[in-house]
Amino acid sequence: MKSKYIILSAISLPVLILDQITKVYIDRTMDLHTSITVIENFFNITYMRNKGAAFSFLANFSYRLPFFILISLIAAIVIIVVIRRLRPDQKFAAASLSLIFSGAIGNLIDRVRLGEVIDFLDVHWYGHHWPAFNVADSAICVGVFLLAIDMFIEERRQKSLK
């Protein structure tokens, strides 16, 4: 088995399992819209449901569910195709894409199972709250950030080869 597929499995499976376990736990142990303070004036566990994408984008769009399911499936397929095309030395890119893949699949599972996504990580500064998010959202954000770093490094590497 090629190392990029080992990386995909080694990252995606644990992240996906953690995402789903935390969402099921929150759903079974908390009432919707309740909060548990973890760090005063900074971080709560708050059970929310999001019918849209980031910041509830398109939450009221009539075809939102099939749209988000389709987008998630397309994203997952594109990521697999891109990982297949990576060179063997592009392990950092494979890891970054694996995080994005696991996040897309984690939220896809929620949309298929519930018609919406469970969010519960609530970062705030006193009364100013960032929209609640989950492990899958975190994996996507970290993956995109790391992929941007990898692309910058790869561009510099390509320039140095010329």
Short mmCIF file of C-alpha atoms in Angstrom, two decimals:
data_model
loop_
_atom_site.label_atom_id
_atom_site.label_comp_id
_atom_site.label_asym_id
_atom_site.label_seq_id
_atom_site.Cartn_x
_atom_site.Cartn_y
_atom_site.Cartn_z
CA MET A 1 0.00 0.00 0.00
CA LYS A 2 1.34 3.43 -0.89
CA SER A 3 2.28 5.79 1.91
CA LYS A 4 -0.27 8.43 0.84
CA TYR A 5 -3.11 5.92 1.39
CA ILE A 6 -1.66 4.94 4.76
CA ILE A 7 -1.60 8.64 5.65
CA LEU A 8 -5.21 9.04 4.43
CA SER A 9 -6.35 6.12 6.60
CA ALA A 10 -4.22 6.98 9.63
CA ILE A 11 -5.56 10.54 9.76
CA SER A 12 -9.08 10.25 8.41
CA LEU A 13 -10.29 7.30 10.45
CA PRO A 14 -9.37 8.66 13.92
CA VAL A 15 -10.61 12.17 13.08
CA LEU A 16 -13.87 10.79 11.68
CA ILE A 17 -14.37 8.53 14.71
CA LEU A 18 -13.63 11.39 17.14
CA ASP A 19 -16.01 13.66 15.24
CA GLN A 20 -18.87 11.17 15.32
CA ILE A 21 -18.31 10.07 18.93
CA THR A 22 -18.31 13.68 20.18
CA LYS A 23 -21.46 14.54 18.20
CA VAL A 24 -23.34 11.47 19.45
CA TYR A 25 -22.21 12.19 23.00
CA ILE A 26 -23.38 15.82 22.84
CA ASP A 27 -26.69 14.78 21.27
CA ARG A 28 -27.36 12.16 23.95
CA THR A 29 -26.21 14.08 27.02
CA MET A 30 -27.25 17.69 26.39
CA ASP A 31 -30.43 19.52 25.52
CA LEU A 32 -30.40 21.66 22.39
CA HIS A 33 -29.10 25.21 23.03
CA THR A 34 -27.69 24.41 26.49
CA SER A 35 -24.14 25.35 27.43
CA ILE A 36 -21.43 24.12 29.74
CA THR A 37 -18.77 26.69 30.61
CA VAL A 38 -15.29 25.27 30.13
CA ILE A 39 -13.21 28.48 30.30
CA GLU A 40 -15.03 31.53 31.60
CA ASN A 41 -15.50 34.23 28.94
CA PHE A 42 -13.70 32.17 26.31
CA PHE A 43 -14.94 28.62 25.66
CA ASN A 44 -18.19 26.69 26.16
CA ILE A 45 -19.62 23.41 25.03
CA THR A 46 -22.93 24.53 23.51
CA TYR A 47 -25.24 22.11 21.72
CA MET A 48 -26.38 23.65 18.42
CA ARG A 49 -27.70 22.32 15.13
CA ASN A 50 -26.76 23.94 11.83
CA LYS A 51 -28.90 23.40 8.73
CA GLY A 52 -26.53 25.45 6.55
CA ALA A 53 -22.81 25.64 6.00
CA ALA A 54 -20.35 27.88 7.85
CA PHE A 55 -22.12 30.73 9.66
CA SER A 56 -25.47 29.04 8.74
CA PHE A 57 -24.86 30.00 5.11
CA LEU A 58 -27.79 28.83 2.94
CA ALA A 59 -29.68 27.48 5.98
CA ASN A 60 -32.99 28.63 4.47
CA PHE A 61 -32.24 27.53 0.90
CA SER A 62 -35.04 25.11 -0.10
CA TYR A 63 -32.69 22.55 -1.70
CA ARG A 64 -29.99 22.94 0.95
CA LEU A 65 -29.84 19.30 2.03
CA PRO A 66 -29.34 17.71 -1.42
CA PHE A 67 -27.04 20.62 -2.32
CA PHE A 68 -24.76 20.12 0.73
CA ILE A 69 -24.79 16.34 0.35
CA LEU A 70 -23.78 16.70 -3.31
CA ILE A 71 -21.05 19.25 -2.50
CA SER A 72 -19.65 16.97 0.24
CA LEU A 73 -19.60 13.97 -2.09
CA ILE A 74 -17.92 15.97 -4.85
CA ALA A 75 -15.34 17.33 -2.39
CA ALA A 76 -14.55 13.82 -1.11
CA ILE A 77 -14.16 12.45 -4.65
CA VAL A 78 -11.96 15.36 -5.75
CA ILE A 79 -9.76 14.92 -2.66
CA ILE A 80 -9.31 11.20 -3.39
CA VAL A 81 -8.40 12.00 -7.02
CA VAL A 82 -5.90 14.66 -5.91
CA ILE A 83 -4.34 12.31 -3.33
CA ARG A 84 -3.97 9.64 -6.03
CA ARG A 85 -2.03 12.14 -8.17
CA LEU A 86 0.36 13.25 -5.42
CA ARG A 87 3.99 12.32 -5.71
CA PRO A 88 5.28 9.88 -3.06
CA ASP A 89 7.25 12.70 -1.38
CA GLN A 90 4.13 14.87 -0.90
CA LYS A 91 3.25 13.43 2.51
CA PHE A 92 2.40 16.82 4.04
CA ALA A 93 -0.12 17.49 1.25
CA ALA A 94 -1.60 14.02 1.78
CA ALA A 95 -1.97 14.72 5.51
CA SER A 96 -3.59 18.11 4.85
CA LEU A 97 -6.02 16.64 2.32
CA SER A 98 -6.80 13.78 4.72
CA LEU A 99 -7.93 16.28 7.36
CA ILE A 100 -10.18 18.04 4.84
CA PHE A 101 -11.53 14.68 3.65
CA SER A 102 -12.38 13.49 7.16
CA GLY A 103 -14.13 16.77 7.95
CA ALA A 104 -16.19 16.62 4.77
CA ILE A 105 -17.22 13.02 5.47
CA GLY A 106 -17.98 13.77 9.14
CA ASN A 107 -20.39 16.55 8.26
CA LEU A 108 -21.80 14.51 5.37
CA ILE A 109 -22.71 11.74 7.83
CA ASP A 110 -24.62 14.28 9.94
CA ARG A 111 -26.48 15.68 6.94
CA VAL A 112 -27.52 12.22 5.74
CA ARG A 113 -28.39 11.00 9.25
CA LEU A 114 -30.00 14.14 10.71
CA GLY A 115 -30.56 16.60 7.85
CA GLU A 116 -28.27 19.06 9.65
CA VAL A 117 -24.91 19.21 11.44
CA ILE A 118 -24.31 19.04 15.19
CA ASP A 119 -22.05 21.85 16.41
CA PHE A 120 -20.86 22.28 19.98
CA LEU A 121 -17.51 24.05 20.23
CA ASP A 122 -18.34 27.61 21.25
CA VAL A 123 -15.43 30.05 21.30
CA HIS A 124 -16.22 33.55 22.50
CA TRP A 125 -14.81 36.67 24.08
CA TYR A 126 -17.29 37.76 26.71
CA GLY A 127 -20.49 38.38 24.73
CA HIS A 128 -18.94 38.08 21.26
CA HIS A 129 -19.38 34.50 19.99
CA TRP A 130 -17.77 32.85 17.02
CA PRO A 131 -20.31 30.51 15.37
CA ALA A 132 -20.28 27.09 17.05
CA PHE A 133 -18.36 24.38 15.22
CA ASN A 134 -17.32 20.74 15.62
CA VAL A 135 -14.37 18.37 15.17
CA ALA A 136 -15.07 17.98 11.42
CA ASP A 137 -15.10 21.76 10.92
CA SER A 138 -11.82 22.01 12.86
CA ALA A 139 -10.23 19.30 10.70
CA ILE A 140 -11.29 21.14 7.54
CA CYS A 141 -9.87 24.46 8.77
CA VAL A 142 -6.58 22.96 9.95
CA GLY A 143 -6.31 20.95 6.73
CA VAL A 144 -6.87 24.02 4.53
CA PHE A 145 -4.32 26.02 6.55
CA LEU A 146 -1.72 23.24 6.28
CA LEU A 147 -2.48 22.78 2.58
CA ALA A 148 -1.86 26.50 2.00
CA ILE A 149 1.52 26.16 3.74
CA ASP A 150 2.31 23.08 1.65
CA MET A 151 1.37 24.90 -1.57
CA PHE A 152 3.65 27.81 -0.64
CA ILE A 153 6.53 25.40 0.09
CA GLU A 154 5.86 23.44 -3.10
CA GLU A 155 5.86 26.63 -5.18
CA ARG A 156 9.22 27.64 -3.73
CA ARG A 157 10.58 24.15 -4.36
CA GLN A 158 9.41 24.26 -7.99
CA LYS A 159 11.05 27.68 -8.50
CA SER A 160 14.33 26.43 -7.04
CA LEU A 161 14.34 23.52 -9.51
CA LYS A 162 14.17 25.88 -12.51
#
